[in-house]
GROMACS .gro file of C-alpha atoms in nm:
model
  211
    1MET     CA    1  -0.002  -0.005   0.015
    2VAL     CA    2   0.150   0.345  -0.100
    3MET     CA    3   0.125   0.627   0.158
    4ASN     CA    4  -0.007   0.958  -0.003
    5LYS     CA    5   0.273   1.228   0.073
    6ARG     CA    6   0.142   1.533   0.267
    7ALA     CA    7   0.048   1.796   0.032
    8LYS     CA    8   0.304   2.073  -0.004
    9ASN     CA    9   0.187   2.436   0.121
   10ARG     CA   10   0.258   2.638  -0.185
   11PHE     CA   11   0.292   3.011  -0.138
   12ILE     CA   12   0.308   3.268  -0.439
   13ASP     CA   13   0.540   3.592  -0.310
   14LYS     CA   14   0.446   3.937  -0.348
   15PRO     CA   15   0.641   4.211  -0.491
   16ILE     CA   16   0.864   4.451  -0.266
   17HIS     CA   17   0.651   4.746  -0.268
   18THR     CA   18   0.329   4.565  -0.170
   19PHE     CA   19   0.371   4.688   0.208
   20SER     CA   20   0.580   4.990   0.121
   21MET     CA   21   0.601   5.280   0.346
   22TRP     CA   22   0.319   5.458   0.237
   23SER     CA   23   0.107   5.147   0.340
   24GLU     CA   24  -0.161   5.208   0.598
   25MET     CA   25   0.026   5.154   0.931
   26THR     CA   26  -0.143   4.997   1.210
   27VAL     CA   27  -0.016   5.193   1.538
   28ILE     CA   28  -0.052   5.189   1.908
   29CYS     CA   29  -0.284   5.527   2.020
   30PRO     CA   30  -0.087   5.708   2.265
   31SER     CA   31  -0.427   5.803   2.446
   32CYS     CA   32  -0.619   5.458   2.482
   33GLY     CA   33  -0.361   5.204   2.390
   34LYS     CA   34  -0.578   5.071   2.116
   35ALA     CA   35  -0.532   5.029   1.754
   36GLY     CA   36  -0.519   5.328   1.533
   37THR     CA   37  -0.412   5.398   1.165
   38VAL     CA   38  -0.139   5.618   0.998
   39VAL     CA   39  -0.186   5.687   0.620
   40LEU     CA   40  -0.024   5.942   0.398
   41ASP     CA   41  -0.242   6.150   0.205
   42ARG     CA   42  -0.025   6.224  -0.100
   43GLU     CA   43  -0.247   6.507  -0.239
   44GLN     CA   44  -0.258   6.735   0.061
   45GLN     CA   45   0.101   6.588   0.162
   46VAL     CA   46   0.000   6.531   0.523
   47ALA     CA   47   0.016   6.231   0.729
   48VAL     CA   48  -0.300   6.143   0.937
   49PHE     CA   49  -0.357   5.946   1.246
   50ARG     CA   50  -0.712   5.813   1.339
   51CYS     CA   51  -0.788   5.588   1.628
   52ASN     CA   52  -1.038   5.331   1.625
   53GLY     CA   53  -1.089   5.343   1.994
   54CYS     CA   54  -1.097   5.686   2.147
   55TYR     CA   55  -1.145   5.846   1.784
   56ARG     CA   56  -0.838   6.051   1.812
   57HIS     CA   57  -0.731   6.242   1.517
   58GLU     CA   58  -0.420   6.414   1.419
   59LYS     CA   59  -0.242   6.548   1.111
   60ILE     CA   60   0.107   6.668   1.069
   61VAL     CA   61   0.319   6.829   0.814
   62PRO     CA   62   0.561   6.750   0.633
   63CYS     CA   63   0.563   6.411   0.640
   64GLY     CA   64   0.893   6.268   0.718
   65GLY     CA   65   1.238   6.428   0.605
   66TYR     CA   66   1.316   6.562   0.235
   67ASP     CA   67   1.628   6.558   0.011
   68PHE     CA   68   1.717   6.801  -0.228
   69GLN     CA   69   1.864   6.711  -0.567
   70VAL     CA   70   2.175   6.885  -0.686
   71SER     CA   71   2.297   6.848  -1.052
   72ALA     CA   72   2.666   6.931  -1.118
   73GLN     CA   73   2.921   6.881  -1.373
   74CYS     CA   74   3.275   6.769  -1.277
   75THR     CA   75   3.537   7.019  -1.363
   76SER     CA   76   3.818   6.754  -1.372
   77THR     CA   77   3.645   6.476  -1.559
   78GLY     CA   78   3.384   6.669  -1.735
   79LYS     CA   79   3.107   6.409  -1.620
   80ARG     CA   80   2.784   6.539  -1.503
   81PHE     CA   81   2.617   6.362  -1.187
   82LYS     CA   82   2.360   6.429  -0.943
   83LYS     CA   83   2.356   6.394  -0.568
   84PHE     CA   84   2.074   6.406  -0.303
   85LEU     CA   85   2.137   6.598   0.019
   86PRO     CA   86   1.942   6.638   0.319
   87GLN     CA   87   1.749   6.921   0.381
   88ASN     CA   88   1.963   7.105   0.663
   89GLN     CA   89   2.259   7.062   0.423
   90VAL     CA   90   2.142   7.281   0.145
   91HIS     CA   91   2.154   7.647   0.144
   92GLY     CA   92   2.055   7.862  -0.160
   93SER     CA   93   2.018   7.783  -0.543
   94LYS     CA   94   2.427   7.652  -0.552
   95GLN     CA   95   2.533   7.394  -0.378
   96ARG     CA   96   2.899   7.258  -0.327
   97VAL     CA   97   2.913   6.860  -0.347
   98LYS     CA   98   3.175   6.614  -0.388
   99CYS     CA   99   3.225   6.428  -0.757
  100PRO     CA  100   3.177   6.073  -0.719
  101TYR     CA  101   3.418   5.993  -0.986
  102CYS     CA  102   3.751   6.174  -0.846
  103ASN     CA  103   3.618   6.304  -0.517
  104GLU     CA  104   3.683   6.690  -0.632
  105PHE     CA  105   3.458   6.957  -0.503
  106VAL     CA  106   3.236   7.126  -0.774
  107VAL     CA  107   2.950   7.378  -0.746
  108GLY     CA  108   2.613   7.241  -0.855
  109ASP     CA  109   2.249   7.368  -0.902
  110VAL     CA  110   1.977   7.285  -0.657
  111GLN     CA  111   1.701   7.158  -0.872
  112GLY     CA  112   1.427   7.020  -0.628
  113GLN     CA  113   1.304   6.816  -0.324
  114ARG     CA  114   1.195   6.423  -0.293
  115GLU     CA  115   1.081   6.266   0.005
  116SER     CA  116   1.364   6.115   0.192
  117THR     CA  117   1.308   5.753   0.145
  118GLY     CA  118   1.614   5.638   0.371
  119LEU     CA  119   1.474   5.825   0.670
  120ILE     CA  120   1.117   5.694   0.637
  121TYR     CA  121   1.276   5.322   0.592
  122LYS     CA  122   1.495   5.378   0.910
  123LYS     CA  123   1.195   5.468   1.136
  124VAL     CA  124   0.984   5.186   1.013
  125TRP     CA  125   1.257   4.932   1.052
  126THR     CA  126   1.282   5.042   1.440
  127ALA     CA  127   0.883   4.968   1.436
  128ILE     CA  128   0.770   5.297   1.499
  129ASP     CA  129   0.578   5.490   1.216
  130PRO     CA  130   0.790   5.760   1.057
  131TYR     CA  131   0.544   6.057   1.100
  132PHE     CA  132   0.403   6.054   1.451
  133HIS     CA  133   0.669   5.797   1.607
  134TYR     CA  134   0.392   5.600   1.758
  135PRO     CA  135   0.503   5.217   1.778
  136LEU     CA  136   0.366   4.970   1.550
  137PHE     CA  137   0.068   4.758   1.689
  138PHE     CA  138   0.175   4.429   1.564
  139GLN     CA  139   0.522   4.351   1.696
  140THR     CA  140   0.659   4.089   1.883
  141ASN     CA  141   0.997   3.979   2.034
  142PHE     CA  142   1.206   3.677   1.909
  143ARG     CA  143   1.538   3.591   2.081
  144GLY     CA  144   1.585   3.956   2.132
  145LYS     CA  145   1.483   4.078   1.806
  146THR     CA  146   1.155   4.268   1.723
  147ILE     CA  147   0.936   4.108   1.458
  148TRP     CA  148   0.703   4.375   1.310
  149ALA     CA  149   0.392   4.403   1.048
  150LEU     CA  150   0.260   4.723   0.929
  151ASN     CA  151  -0.076   4.575   0.928
  152ARG     CA  152  -0.338   4.283   0.932
  153GLU     CA  153  -0.242   4.228   0.585
  154HIS     CA  154   0.119   4.247   0.616
  155LEU     CA  155   0.095   4.010   0.917
  156GLN     CA  156  -0.096   3.746   0.705
  157TYR     CA  157   0.176   3.763   0.480
  158LEU     CA  158   0.452   3.704   0.716
  159ILE     CA  159   0.236   3.404   0.852
  160GLU     CA  160   0.178   3.241   0.515
  161TYR     CA  161   0.507   3.307   0.370
  162LEU     CA  162   0.709   3.153   0.684
  163SER     CA  163   0.460   2.861   0.721
  164ALA     CA  164   0.506   2.750   0.361
  165ASP     CA  165   0.660   2.436   0.221
  166LEU     CA  166   0.733   2.588  -0.129
  167ARG     CA  167   0.769   2.963  -0.185
  168THR     CA  168   0.779   3.091  -0.540
  169VAL     CA  169   0.615   3.351  -0.766
  170GLN     CA  170   0.374   3.377  -1.056
  171PRO     CA  171   0.508   3.297  -1.395
  172ASP     CA  172   0.469   3.637  -1.535
  173TYR     CA  173   0.592   3.817  -1.222
  174HIS     CA  174   0.870   4.024  -1.383
  175GLN     CA  175   0.660   4.130  -1.649
  176THR     CA  176   0.349   4.215  -1.445
  177TYR     CA  177   0.519   4.395  -1.157
  178LYS     CA  178   0.838   4.526  -1.342
  179THR     CA  179   1.100   4.410  -1.016
  180ILE     CA  180   1.278   4.137  -0.962
  181ARG     CA  181   1.272   4.164  -0.575
  182THR     CA  182   1.001   4.017  -0.363
  183GLN     CA  183   0.889   4.100  -0.024
  184SER     CA  184   1.082   3.814   0.115
  185ASP     CA  185   1.391   3.963  -0.023
  186VAL     CA  186   1.400   4.226   0.260
  187LEU     CA  187   1.297   3.963   0.545
  188PRO     CA  188   1.582   3.946   0.795
  189ALA     CA  189   1.801   3.630   0.742
  190TYR     CA  190   1.728   3.471   1.113
  191MET     CA  191   1.334   3.481   0.997
  192LYS     CA  192   1.386   3.239   0.725
  193TYR     CA  193   1.600   2.995   0.889
  194ALA     CA  194   1.413   2.661   0.905
  195LYS     CA  195   1.471   2.597   1.284
  196ASN     CA  196   1.314   2.956   1.380
  197ARG     CA  197   1.025   2.973   1.148
  198GLU     CA  198   0.775   2.740   1.336
  199ASP     CA  199   0.825   2.952   1.674
  200ILE     CA  200   0.787   3.256   1.495
  201VAL     CA  201   0.463   3.184   1.299
  202LYS     CA  202   0.319   3.088   1.659
  203LYS     CA  203   0.412   3.445   1.808
  204LEU     CA  204   0.268   3.606   1.484
  205LYS     CA  205  -0.071   3.413   1.509
  206LYS     CA  206  -0.076   3.507   1.857
  207LEU     CA  207  -0.090   3.874   1.771
  208GLN     CA  208  -0.370   3.803   1.551
  209VAL     CA  209  -0.585   3.681   1.823
  210GLU     CA  210  -0.468   3.908   2.081
  211ALA     CA  211  -0.508   4.228   1.836
   0.00000   0.00000   0.00000
């Protein structure tokens, strides 16, 4: 008699931008301790916090930090280049910057601003929202390391990914999403270790029940 092998639990991964810094973030309300949400209103360029428990409502401007783009041409190599500098390092319409090819300092033109993604990501990776600095609601500890999820959808993704026997992407993944990176590419290595996955999943599922 042939024994049927257990069916493999297959997981289809998602693109890296699925749970980006612009996602709705579930955070701990500083007033009542219940779950609230932080979202970025792109049109108004404000971050908005709303509590689901005590109905606290806040807005903050500006959202995160900003970088200035400086365009310059090196006098030694003749090559043009662009650099992004923090807001506090830029003064006026001209800025002295270092050429990435020869390290010579040249004067470039300040051309505009962009959202400082590095600053935003740095704050999120410490398990706090980048605008109001409220702790993320879905977070737990595993051997001294903080594991967090931006929201319920992100939490479910982590549980399904870590519980899977097989992990892959859809056949037309690269054509559809125009990226080669998936969400799992940014997960810490210790979360992917086979010896850790079961214990981590238990902790994540506990968050689902307690929240």
